[in-house]
Amino acid sequence: MALGSLLPDLDRRPLVGLLAEHAVTKPDAKAFTFVDYSTDREGAKRTLTWSEVWHKAKAMAVSLREYAEPGDRAALLLPQSLDYLTAMSGAFAAQIVAVPLFSPDLPGNADRLIRAYSDAAPAVIVTTAAALPYVEKFLDEHPVPRPRGIVLSDEIDDSVGEGYELPEIGPDDLAYLQYTSGSTSAPAGVEITHGGFAANARQLWTSWDPPEIETCEAVTWLPLFHDMGLVTALALPLVHGNHVILADPMSFLMRPIRWMRLLSECPNVYTAGPNFAYDYVAGQANAKSLEGLDLSGVNVCLNGAEPIRPSTVENFTRAFAPVGLRAGVVRPAYGLAEATVFVSGSFVTNPDPNVPARMLKADREALTQGRIVPSDAPAAQSLVSCGAPQGQHVAIVDPDTRRERPDGVVGEIWVHGPNVGLGYWNNAERSAETFGAVIEDAQGVPAGGWMRTGDFGAVHDGELYVTGRIKDLIIVDGRNHYPQDVEVTTEAASPAIRPDYVAAFSVPGEETERLVVVAERNRRLPVAKLDLAEVERAVRAKVNQVHEMHIHEFVLIEPGSLSRTSSGKVARAATRARYLDGDLVRTADRLAR
């Protein structure tokens, strides 16, 4: 079943050209503000105007051209900052292919950085003076390509860009490589064009159509090396010259209520985050933290990047309703790096911010057979609508026959539109398989040029429901089970389990696959009060009751030891590999010492 339509007149002009225009038409207007909580508990703010951003971008372009030619890659190995945004803009202006990565001192991501950096083989590195020692250590200690030069973004004299003329840049020219988080496989660099970057930003603006679009601001702490963070902080503001307020991800993790306080300062604002972030900040809401907040100016809280839980939408809305958050502001959405980021959103089918996101209760047994059948039964599975696409097509396709599936039948989600990437850098075979898919007997949609997402979903009553990753699907006794459903059931079984830190996956068995559940211990429950046998009994009973499935092995592990991607999602494939290698930090081993 296909949704959406292409917009033939969609503006694909490269956004760096609009940056140059904003520097002339609104030179003194605020462009980017960074809130630094590392030096001030309340946040020290530094702001760049559009004129300043353009001057810094031109200076960066000149500096990059000292070491690289158009088409070469520039790796951004610097922390979250205003420099990151001006470095990306400078790479665009220089026709250098940007590779948004991160400073090597970011904990827990060394392997991903090595693989992504090596794959991109950059001609030049952009970093800061403070991060330079970490970059030099990274180059010295790992067998990675040496760059021709290193540019320190905070030591460039802006005057070197005077007189720099923006070259002619086409919408089909390569803008950057967006490396995937590697939740199910090695990181791959998605080739995003200037036109694709611009198209996706305009698709988003058209989708939610906020009031007084010119005065709308953004608040984000999302990592700039991720698709959602980059589009939220750079692509969207460049379209209309909107102001964006940026913070570091660590500042959010340390005090999540800071996110809400920044939103409260804006009378017309949008934001975005993954599902876990909304759960996390809702858990911090109390009379003291809500004091002084006013969220009546929030128009969109985009929730995407992982399966969206109904409880998250409800809990977040309930927690902040007392300070003016409207019922329909939380906007579930679906997207992925291969489509730049945005594919579909609930704001397309439900534009009223006062109306809650649509949810559907589906018959659990029918869902295991690949069908969405509405049900009022107590055991029904709750699904959250991700709405519909804007300016692109979405089709539900049988991955084996490559024919469209009818309404209500689960299949692979395929995407076709101007925002879809060209392919994977240096990987022609994988690119052809992912980006060159053809629908057999296509009706009313293009036959070729489809991008396979690797996600299962279905269309019901004109809206998209995402059910899970194909590679994560657990098949036991011929029935399909989605790991996130088993994980939610596991969390509810015992207070000893840390919410959002559960991984369910299968391992080979003699006759059928076997279910393994790995869960982090909730650090709020004292170890002295922990009864491992009782926790395991509760989990096994709950999973068997809800899913009619036997757990082959349940493993309780220590807090902070579950594998997660750099975007915060549960890395099931990595957890499975560690389980098979005997590399999990088991709580039972700690108690046995």
Coordinates of C-alpha atoms in Angstrom, one line a residue:
M1 CA 0.0 0.0 0.0
A2 CA 1.5 3.4 -1.0
L3 CA 1.1 6.7 0.8
G4 CA 2.0 10.2 -0.2
S5 CA 2.9 12.0 -3.4
L6 CA 5.9 13.8 -4.9
L7 CA 5.9 17.6 -5.1
P8 CA 7.1 18.4 -8.6
D9 CA 7.8 22.0 -7.7
L10 CA 9.7 21.2 -4.5
D11 CA 12.6 23.6 -4.1
R12 CA 15.9 21.7 -4.1
R13 CA 18.2 24.8 -4.2
P14 CA 21.3 24.1 -2.1
L15 CA 20.8 25.6 1.3
V16 CA 24.3 27.2 1.4
G17 CA 23.0 29.6 -1.2
L18 CA 20.3 30.7 1.2
L19 CA 22.9 31.2 3.9
A20 CA 24.6 33.7 1.7
E21 CA 21.2 35.4 1.1
H22 CA 20.4 35.6 4.8
A23 CA 23.7 37.3 5.4
V24 CA 22.5 40.1 3.1
T25 CA 18.7 40.2 3.9
K26 CA 18.9 39.7 7.7
P27 CA 22.6 40.2 8.6
D28 CA 21.9 41.1 12.3
A29 CA 19.2 38.5 13.0
K30 CA 20.1 35.7 15.3
A31 CA 21.2 32.5 13.6
F32 CA 22.8 30.0 16.0
T33 CA 23.0 30.2 19.8
F34 CA 25.0 27.7 21.8
V35 CA 24.2 27.3 25.5
D36 CA 27.3 26.1 27.4
Y37 CA 26.6 24.4 30.7
S38 CA 30.2 23.3 31.2
T39 CA 31.1 26.8 32.4
D40 CA 27.8 28.0 33.9
R41 CA 25.2 25.8 35.6
E42 CA 22.5 28.0 34.2
G43 CA 24.1 28.1 30.7
A44 CA 26.3 30.7 29.2
K45 CA 25.0 31.7 25.8
R46 CA 27.0 32.7 22.7
T47 CA 25.1 33.8 19.6
L48 CA 26.1 34.2 15.9
T49 CA 24.2 36.4 13.5
W50 CA 23.6 35.3 9.9
S51 CA 26.2 37.7 8.7
E52 CA 28.8 36.2 11.2
V53 CA 27.9 32.7 10.2
W54 CA 28.5 33.5 6.5
H55 CA 31.8 35.2 7.3
K56 CA 33.0 32.2 9.2
A57 CA 31.7 29.8 6.6
K58 CA 33.6 31.6 3.9
A59 CA 36.8 31.6 6.0
M60 CA 36.3 27.9 6.6
A61 CA 35.9 27.3 2.8
V62 CA 39.2 29.0 2.1
S63 CA 41.0 27.1 4.8
L64 CA 39.6 23.7 3.6
R65 CA 40.7 24.5 0.0
E66 CA 44.3 24.7 1.2
Y67 CA 44.3 21.0 1.7
A68 CA 41.4 19.6 -0.4
E69 CA 39.8 19.9 -3.9
P70 CA 36.1 19.9 -4.7
G71 CA 34.8 16.3 -4.1
D72 CA 37.4 15.5 -1.4
R73 CA 36.2 14.7 2.1
A74 CA 36.5 16.8 5.2
A75 CA 36.0 14.9 8.5
L76 CA 34.5 16.9 11.3
L77 CA 36.2 15.7 14.5
L78 CA 35.1 18.4 16.9
P79 CA 32.7 18.7 19.8
Q80 CA 29.1 20.0 19.7
S81 CA 29.5 23.7 19.2
L82 CA 28.8 26.7 16.9
D83 CA 32.1 25.8 15.2
Y84 CA 30.5 22.5 14.1
L85 CA 27.7 24.4 12.2
T86 CA 30.0 26.9 10.6
A87 CA 32.4 24.1 9.6
M88 CA 29.6 22.2 7.8
S89 CA 28.5 25.4 6.1
G90 CA 32.1 26.1 5.1
A91 CA 32.5 22.6 3.6
F92 CA 29.3 23.1 1.6
A93 CA 30.6 26.5 0.4
A94 CA 33.9 25.0 -0.7
Q95 CA 32.3 22.0 -2.5
I96 CA 34.1 19.7 -0.1
V97 CA 32.1 16.6 1.0
A98 CA 31.6 17.0 4.7
V99 CA 31.8 13.9 7.0
P100 CA 30.0 14.8 10.2
L101 CA 31.7 12.8 13.0
F102 CA 32.8 13.7 16.5
S103 CA 35.8 14.3 18.7
P104 CA 37.7 11.1 19.4
D105 CA 37.4 11.7 23.2
L106 CA 33.6 11.0 23.0
P107 CA 33.4 7.9 25.2
G108 CA 32.0 4.6 23.9
N109 CA 32.3 5.3 20.2
A110 CA 35.9 4.5 19.2
D111 CA 35.1 1.5 17.0
R112 CA 32.5 3.4 15.1
L113 CA 34.8 6.4 14.6
I114 CA 37.6 4.2 13.3
R115 CA 35.4 2.5 10.7
A116 CA 33.6 5.6 9.5
Y117 CA 36.7 7.7 9.3
S118 CA 38.6 5.0 7.5
D119 CA 35.8 4.4 5.0
A120 CA 35.6 8.1 4.2
A121 CA 39.4 8.5 3.9
P122 CA 39.2 12.3 4.3
A123 CA 41.7 14.7 2.8
V124 CA 41.4 17.1 5.7
I125 CA 40.2 17.1 9.3
V126 CA 38.4 19.9 11.0
T127 CA 38.7 20.1 14.8
T128 CA 39.3 22.6 17.6
A129 CA 42.5 23.5 19.5
A130 CA 41.1 21.8 22.6
A131 CA 40.3 18.6 20.8
L132 CA 43.5 18.5 18.7
P133 CA 45.4 16.3 21.2
Y134 CA 42.7 13.7 21.0
V135 CA 42.7 13.9 17.2
E136 CA 46.5 13.5 17.1
K137 CA 46.3 10.5 19.5
F138 CA 43.6 9.0 17.3
L139 CA 45.8 9.2 14.2
D140 CA 48.9 7.9 16.0
E141 CA 47.2 4.9 17.7
H142 CA 45.0 3.6 14.9
P143 CA 45.8 2.4 11.3
V144 CA 43.6 5.1 9.7
P145 CA 44.3 7.2 6.6
R146 CA 46.4 10.3 7.3
P147 CA 44.9 13.6 6.2
R148 CA 46.8 16.2 4.1
G149 CA 46.1 18.7 6.8
I150 CA 44.2 19.7 9.9
V151 CA 42.1 22.9 10.2
L152 CA 41.5 24.3 13.7
S153 CA 38.0 25.9 13.4
D154 CA 38.5 28.2 16.4
E155 CA 41.8 29.6 15.2
I156 CA 40.7 30.7 11.7
D157 CA 40.9 34.5 11.0
D158 CA 37.5 35.3 9.6
S159 CA 39.1 37.9 7.3
V160 CA 40.7 35.2 5.1
G161 CA 37.2 34.6 3.6
E162 CA 36.8 38.2 2.4
G163 CA 36.2 38.2 -1.3
Y164 CA 35.4 34.5 -1.5
E165 CA 32.7 33.9 -4.1
L166 CA 30.3 31.0 -3.7
P167 CA 30.9 28.6 -6.6
E168 CA 28.0 27.2 -8.6
I169 CA 26.7 24.2 -6.7
G170 CA 24.0 22.0 -8.2
P171 CA 21.3 20.2 -6.3
D172 CA 22.7 16.8 -7.4
D173 CA 26.2 17.6 -6.1
L174 CA 27.3 15.5 -3.1
A175 CA 27.0 17.5 0.1
Y176 CA 28.0 15.1 2.9
L177 CA 28.3 11.5 4.0
Q178 CA 25.9 10.6 6.8
Y179 CA 27.2 7.6 8.6
T180 CA 24.6 5.3 10.1
S181 CA 24.7 4.5 13.7
G182 CA 25.5 0.8 13.1
S183 CA 22.7 -0.7 15.2
T184 CA 22.4 -3.8 13.0
S185 CA 25.6 -3.6 10.8
A186 CA 28.9 -1.7 10.3
P187 CA 28.5 2.1 9.8
A188 CA 27.8 3.0 6.2
G189 CA 28.2 6.5 4.7
V190 CA 24.9 7.5 3.1
E191 CA 25.6 9.9 0.2
I192 CA 23.4 13.0 0.7
T193 CA 23.2 15.6 -2.0
H194 CA 22.6 19.3 -1.6
G195 CA 19.2 18.9 -3.2
G196 CA 18.3 16.0 -0.9
F197 CA 19.3 18.0 2.2
A198 CA 17.2 21.0 1.0
A199 CA 14.2 18.8 -0.1
N200 CA 14.0 17.0 3.3
A201 CA 14.0 20.3 5.2
R202 CA 11.3 21.7 3.0
Q203 CA 9.3 18.5 3.3
L204 CA 9.4 18.9 7.1
W205 CA 8.4 22.6 7.0
T206 CA 5.5 21.8 4.7
S207 CA 4.4 18.9 6.9
W208 CA 3.9 20.7 10.1
D209 CA 3.3 24.3 8.8
P210 CA 3.8 26.1 12.1
P211 CA 2.2 29.5 12.8
E212 CA 4.3 32.6 12.0
I213 CA 6.9 30.5 10.3
E214 CA 9.5 33.3 10.1
T215 CA 9.6 33.7 13.9
C216 CA 9.7 30.0 14.7
E217 CA 12.8 28.9 16.7
A218 CA 14.3 25.5 17.3
V219 CA 15.8 24.1 20.5
T220 CA 18.0 21.0 20.2
W221 CA 20.6 19.1 22.1
L222 CA 20.8 16.2 19.5
P223 CA 24.3 15.3 18.3
L224 CA 25.2 17.2 15.2
F225 CA 26.8 14.1 13.7
H226 CA 23.4 12.4 13.6
D227 CA 20.8 12.8 10.9
M228 CA 18.1 14.2 13.1
G229 CA 20.4 16.5 14.9
L230 CA 21.9 17.9 11.7
V231 CA 18.6 18.5 9.9
T232 CA 17.1 20.1 13.1
A233 CA 20.0 22.4 13.8
L234 CA 21.2 23.3 10.3
A235 CA 18.9 22.3 7.4
L236 CA 15.6 23.6 8.9
P237 CA 16.9 27.0 10.1
L238 CA 18.6 27.6 6.7
V239 CA 15.4 27.4 4.8
H240 CA 13.7 30.5 6.3
G241 CA 16.6 31.9 8.4
N242 CA 15.2 30.7 11.7
H243 CA 17.0 31.0 15.0
V244 CA 18.3 27.7 16.5
I245 CA 19.3 27.2 20.2
L246 CA 21.8 24.4 20.6
A247 CA 23.1 22.6 23.6
D248 CA 25.4 19.6 24.2
P249 CA 23.9 16.1 24.5
M250 CA 25.7 15.6 27.8
S251 CA 24.1 18.7 29.3
F252 CA 20.7 17.1 28.6
L253 CA 21.7 13.7 30.0
M254 CA 23.0 15.3 33.2
R255 CA 19.9 17.6 33.8
P256 CA 17.2 16.7 31.3
I257 CA 14.9 19.5 32.5
R258 CA 17.3 22.0 30.9
W259 CA 15.6 21.0 27.6
M260 CA 12.2 22.1 28.8
R261 CA 13.6 25.3 30.3
L262 CA 15.1 26.3 26.9
L263 CA 11.8 25.6 25.2
S264 CA 10.0 27.6 27.9
E265 CA 12.0 30.7 26.8
C266 CA 10.6 30.6 23.3
P267 CA 7.1 31.8 22.4
N268 CA 7.1 29.8 19.0
V269 CA 9.3 26.8 19.0
Y270 CA 9.9 23.3 17.7
T271 CA 12.2 20.5 18.9
A272 CA 13.0 16.9 18.3
G273 CA 14.3 13.8 20.1
P274 CA 14.3 10.0 20.2
N275 CA 11.7 8.1 22.2
F276 CA 13.9 7.5 25.2
A277 CA 14.6 11.3 25.7
Y278 CA 10.9 12.0 26.2
D279 CA 10.6 9.2 28.7
Y280 CA 13.7 10.4 30.5
V281 CA 12.7 14.0 30.9
A282 CA 9.1 13.1 31.9
G283 CA 10.6 11.0 34.7
Q284 CA 12.2 14.2 36.1
A285 CA 9.0 16.2 36.2
N286 CA 7.9 17.3 39.6
A287 CA 6.5 20.4 41.3
K288 CA 10.0 21.9 41.8
S289 CA 11.3 21.2 38.2
L290 CA 8.1 22.5 36.7
E291 CA 8.3 25.8 38.6
G292 CA 8.5 28.7 36.2
L293 CA 8.0 26.7 33.0
D294 CA 5.7 27.8 30.3
L295 CA 5.4 25.3 27.3
S296 CA 2.4 26.9 25.7
G297 CA 4.7 28.1 22.8
V298 CA 5.8 24.7 21.9
N299 CA 4.4 23.7 18.5
V300 CA 6.2 20.5 17.7
C301 CA 8.0 17.8 19.7
L302 CA 9.0 15.5 17.0
N303 CA 9.5 11.9 18.4
G304 CA 11.4 9.6 16.1
A305 CA 14.5 7.5 15.5
E306 CA 13.2 4.3 17.2
P307 CA 9.9 2.4 17.8
I308 CA 7.7 4.9 19.6
R309 CA 5.9 3.8 22.7
P310 CA 2.3 4.8 23.5
S311 CA 3.2 5.1 27.1
T312 CA 6.0 7.6 26.3
V313 CA 3.7 9.9 24.4
E314 CA 1.1 9.7 27.2
N315 CA 3.5 10.1 30.1
F316 CA 5.3 13.1 28.5
T317 CA 2.1 14.9 27.7
R318 CA 0.7 14.3 31.1
A319 CA 3.9 15.4 32.9
F320 CA 4.0 18.8 31.2
A321 CA 0.3 19.5 30.6
P322 CA 0.2 21.6 33.9
V323 CA 2.7 24.0 32.3
G324 CA 0.9 24.5 29.1
L325 CA 2.0 21.7 26.8
R326 CA -0.8 20.9 24.4
A327 CA -2.1 17.4 23.9
G328 CA -1.1 17.0 20.3
V329 CA 2.3 18.7 20.4
V330 CA 4.2 15.3 20.6
R331 CA 4.4 14.3 17.0
P332 CA 5.5 10.7 16.3
A333 CA 7.5 10.4 13.1
Y334 CA 9.5 7.9 11.1
G335 CA 12.7 8.4 9.3
L336 CA 16.3 7.2 8.7
A337 CA 19.6 8.4 7.4
E338 CA 19.1 6.9 3.9
A339 CA 16.2 9.4 3.4
T340 CA 18.3 12.3 4.9
V341 CA 16.1 11.8 7.9
F342 CA 12.3 12.5 7.6
V343 CA 10.0 10.1 5.9
S344 CA 6.6 10.4 7.6
G345 CA 5.0 12.2 10.5
S346 CA 1.7 12.4 12.4
F347 CA 1.6 16.2 11.8
V348 CA 0.7 15.4 8.1
T349 CA -2.5 13.5 9.0
N350 CA -3.2 15.3 12.3
P351 CA -2.2 19.0 12.1
D352 CA -4.1 20.2 15.2
P353 CA -1.6 20.6 18.1
N354 CA -4.6 20.1 20.5
V355 CA -5.5 16.7 19.3
P356 CA -3.3 13.8 20.6
A357 CA -1.4 11.5 18.3
R358 CA -3.4 8.6 16.9
M359 CA -2.9 5.2 18.4
L360 CA -4.3 1.8 17.5
K361 CA -4.8 -1.3 19.5
A362 CA -4.1 -4.4 17.3
D363 CA -4.8 -8.0 17.9
R364 CA -1.6 -9.5 19.1
E365 CA -2.0 -12.9 17.5
A366 CA -2.8 -11.4 14.1
L367 CA 0.2 -9.2 14.4
T368 CA 2.5 -12.3 14.8
Q369 CA 1.0 -13.4 11.4
G370 CA 1.8 -10.1 9.8
R371 CA -1.7 -8.4 9.9
I372 CA -3.0 -5.3 11.7
V373 CA -6.5 -6.1 13.0
P374 CA -8.0 -3.6 15.4
S375 CA -9.0 -5.1 18.8
D376 CA -10.4 -4.0 22.1
A377 CA -9.1 -7.0 23.9
P378 CA -7.0 -6.3 27.1
A379 CA -4.0 -8.1 25.6
A380 CA -4.1 -6.1 22.4
Q381 CA -0.8 -4.6 21.2
S382 CA -0.7 -0.7 21.2
L383 CA 0.8 0.9 18.0
V384 CA 1.5 4.6 17.4
S385 CA 0.7 6.1 14.1
C386 CA 3.6 7.8 12.2
G387 CA 1.2 9.6 10.0
A388 CA 2.0 10.0 6.3
P389 CA 4.8 11.3 4.1
Q390 CA 5.0 14.8 2.5
G391 CA 6.6 15.3 -0.9
Q392 CA 7.7 11.6 -1.2
H393 CA 6.2 8.1 -1.6
V394 CA 6.0 5.4 1.0
A395 CA 5.1 1.8 -0.1
I396 CA 4.6 -1.4 1.9
V397 CA 6.2 -4.2 -0.1
D398 CA 6.6 -7.9 0.3
P399 CA 10.4 -8.2 0.5
D400 CA 10.4 -11.5 -1.3
T401 CA 8.0 -11.0 -4.2
R402 CA 8.6 -7.2 -4.3
R403 CA 4.9 -6.6 -4.8
E404 CA 2.9 -4.1 -2.8
R405 CA 1.0 -5.3 0.2
P406 CA -2.6 -4.4 0.8
D407 CA -3.9 -2.2 3.6
G408 CA -3.4 -3.7 7.0
V409 CA -0.8 -6.2 5.9
V410 CA 2.8 -5.9 7.2
G411 CA 5.6 -5.6 4.8
E412 CA 8.9 -3.8 4.2
I413 CA 8.7 0.0 4.1
W414 CA 10.1 1.4 0.9
V415 CA 10.6 5.1 0.2
H416 CA 10.9 7.1 -3.1
G417 CA 11.5 10.8 -3.2
P418 CA 14.0 13.7 -3.8
N419 CA 15.3 13.4 -0.2
V420 CA 16.6 9.8 -0.7
G421 CA 20.4 9.4 -0.7
L422 CA 22.3 8.4 -3.8
G423 CA 23.7 5.3 -2.2
Y424 CA 26.4 4.1 0.2
W425 CA 30.0 5.5 -0.1
N426 CA 32.4 2.9 -1.6
N427 CA 29.8 0.2 -1.6
A428 CA 28.2 -0.3 -5.0
E429 CA 26.7 -3.8 -4.2
R430 CA 25.0 -2.7 -1.0
S431 CA 23.9 0.5 -2.7
A432 CA 22.2 -1.3 -5.6
E433 CA 20.3 -3.6 -3.2
T434 CA 19.1 -0.8 -0.9
F435 CA 18.6 2.2 -3.3
G436 CA 17.8 0.5 -6.6
A437 CA 14.7 -1.5 -5.6
V438 CA 11.9 -2.1 -8.2
I439 CA 8.2 -2.7 -7.3
E440 CA 6.7 -5.4 -9.5
D441 CA 3.4 -4.4 -11.1
A442 CA 3.5 -0.9 -9.6
Q443 CA 0.2 0.8 -9.6
G444 CA 0.1 4.6 -9.3
V445 CA 3.7 4.9 -8.1
P446 CA 7.1 4.8 -9.8
A447 CA 8.3 1.3 -10.6
G448 CA 12.0 1.8 -9.9
G449 CA 14.3 3.9 -7.8
W450 CA 12.9 2.8 -4.4
M451 CA 14.9 2.7 -1.2
R452 CA 14.5 -0.3 1.0
T453 CA 14.5 0.7 4.7
G454 CA 14.9 -2.7 6.3
D455 CA 11.9 -1.9 8.5
F456 CA 8.6 -3.7 8.8
G457 CA 5.4 -1.7 8.8
A458 CA 1.8 -1.4 7.5
V459 CA -0.7 1.2 6.4
H460 CA -4.0 1.3 8.2
D461 CA -6.6 3.9 7.4
G462 CA -4.1 6.0 5.5
E463 CA -1.5 6.1 8.2
L464 CA 1.9 4.4 8.6
Y465 CA 2.5 2.1 11.6
V466 CA 6.1 0.9 12.0
T467 CA 6.4 -2.5 13.6
G468 CA 10.2 -3.1 13.8
R469 CA 13.4 -3.9 12.1
I470 CA 13.5 -6.9 9.7
K471 CA 16.9 -8.1 11.0
D472 CA 15.6 -7.9 14.6
L473 CA 12.5 -10.0 14.0
I474 CA 12.3 -13.0 16.3
I475 CA 10.6 -16.1 14.7
V476 CA 9.7 -18.8 17.2
D477 CA 7.5 -21.8 16.1
G478 CA 6.6 -20.0 12.9
R479 CA 5.2 -16.9 14.7
N480 CA 6.8 -13.4 14.3
H481 CA 7.6 -11.4 17.4
Y482 CA 8.9 -7.9 17.5
P483 CA 11.7 -7.5 20.1
Q484 CA 10.6 -4.1 21.3
D485 CA 7.3 -5.7 22.4
V486 CA 9.0 -8.4 24.4
E487 CA 11.3 -5.7 25.9
V488 CA 8.3 -3.6 27.1
T489 CA 6.8 -6.7 28.7
T490 CA 10.1 -7.6 30.4
E491 CA 10.4 -4.1 31.9
A492 CA 6.9 -4.3 33.4
A493 CA 7.6 -7.7 35.0
S494 CA 9.9 -6.4 37.8
P495 CA 11.1 -3.1 39.3
A496 CA 14.6 -4.6 39.3
I497 CA 14.8 -4.0 35.6
R498 CA 15.9 -0.6 34.3
P499 CA 13.4 0.8 31.8
D500 CA 14.5 1.2 28.2
Y501 CA 17.6 -1.0 28.8
V502 CA 16.4 -4.4 27.6
A503 CA 17.4 -6.3 24.5
A504 CA 15.5 -9.2 23.2
F505 CA 16.9 -11.4 20.3
S506 CA 17.0 -14.9 19.1
V507 CA 19.7 -17.5 18.8
P508 CA 19.7 -20.7 16.8
G509 CA 18.0 -23.8 18.3
E510 CA 17.6 -27.4 17.2
E511 CA 14.1 -27.0 15.8
T512 CA 13.3 -23.3 16.1
E513 CA 14.9 -20.1 17.2
R514 CA 15.3 -19.5 20.9
L515 CA 14.5 -16.3 22.7
V516 CA 17.1 -14.6 24.8
V517 CA 16.4 -11.5 26.9
V518 CA 19.2 -9.3 28.3
A519 CA 18.2 -6.6 30.8
E520 CA 20.1 -4.1 32.9
R521 CA 19.7 -4.0 36.6
N522 CA 17.8 -1.0 37.9
R523 CA 20.4 0.8 40.1
R524 CA 17.6 2.4 42.2
L525 CA 16.9 -1.0 43.7
P526 CA 19.7 -1.9 46.3
V527 CA 21.7 -5.0 45.4
A528 CA 21.1 -6.3 48.9
K529 CA 17.3 -6.5 48.2
L530 CA 17.8 -8.2 44.8
D531 CA 16.5 -11.7 44.5
L532 CA 17.8 -12.9 41.1
A533 CA 15.7 -16.1 41.0
E534 CA 12.5 -14.1 41.7
V535 CA 13.3 -11.5 39.0
E536 CA 13.8 -14.3 36.5
R537 CA 10.6 -16.1 37.5
A538 CA 8.6 -12.9 37.1
V539 CA 10.1 -12.1 33.6
R540 CA 9.6 -15.6 32.3
A541 CA 6.0 -15.7 33.6
K542 CA 5.1 -12.3 32.1
V543 CA 6.6 -13.0 28.7
N544 CA 4.9 -16.4 28.5
Q545 CA 1.6 -14.9 29.5
V546 CA 1.7 -12.0 27.1
H547 CA 3.5 -13.5 24.1
E548 CA 3.0 -17.3 24.6
M549 CA 6.7 -17.7 24.3
H550 CA 9.3 -19.5 26.4
I551 CA 12.5 -17.6 27.2
H552 CA 15.6 -19.8 26.5
E553 CA 17.8 -17.6 28.8
F554 CA 17.2 -14.4 30.8
V555 CA 20.4 -12.5 31.7
L556 CA 20.4 -9.6 34.2
I557 CA 23.5 -7.4 33.6
E558 CA 25.0 -4.4 35.5
P559 CA 23.9 -0.8 34.9
G560 CA 25.6 0.9 32.0
S561 CA 26.7 -2.3 30.3
L562 CA 24.0 -2.8 27.7
S563 CA 25.2 -2.1 24.1
R564 CA 23.6 1.0 22.6
T565 CA 24.2 2.9 19.4
S566 CA 25.7 6.4 19.4
S567 CA 22.1 7.7 19.1
G568 CA 21.0 6.0 22.2
K569 CA 19.1 3.1 20.7
V570 CA 19.4 -0.5 22.0
A571 CA 22.0 -2.3 19.8
R572 CA 20.5 -5.7 19.7
A573 CA 22.9 -7.2 17.2
A574 CA 25.9 -6.0 19.3
T575 CA 24.3 -7.3 22.5
R576 CA 23.6 -10.7 20.8
A577 CA 27.3 -10.9 19.7
R578 CA 28.5 -10.1 23.3
Y579 CA 26.1 -12.8 24.7
L580 CA 27.4 -15.4 22.3
D581 CA 31.0 -14.4 23.1
G582 CA 30.3 -14.6 26.9
D583 CA 31.2 -10.9 27.2
L584 CA 28.2 -9.6 29.2
V585 CA 28.7 -8.0 32.6
R586 CA 26.3 -10.3 34.5
T587 CA 24.9 -9.2 37.9
A588 CA 25.0 -12.9 39.1
D589 CA 28.8 -12.8 38.7
R590 CA 29.1 -9.7 40.8
L591 CA 27.0 -11.1 43.6
A592 CA 29.0 -14.3 43.5
R593 CA 32.3 -12.5 44.3

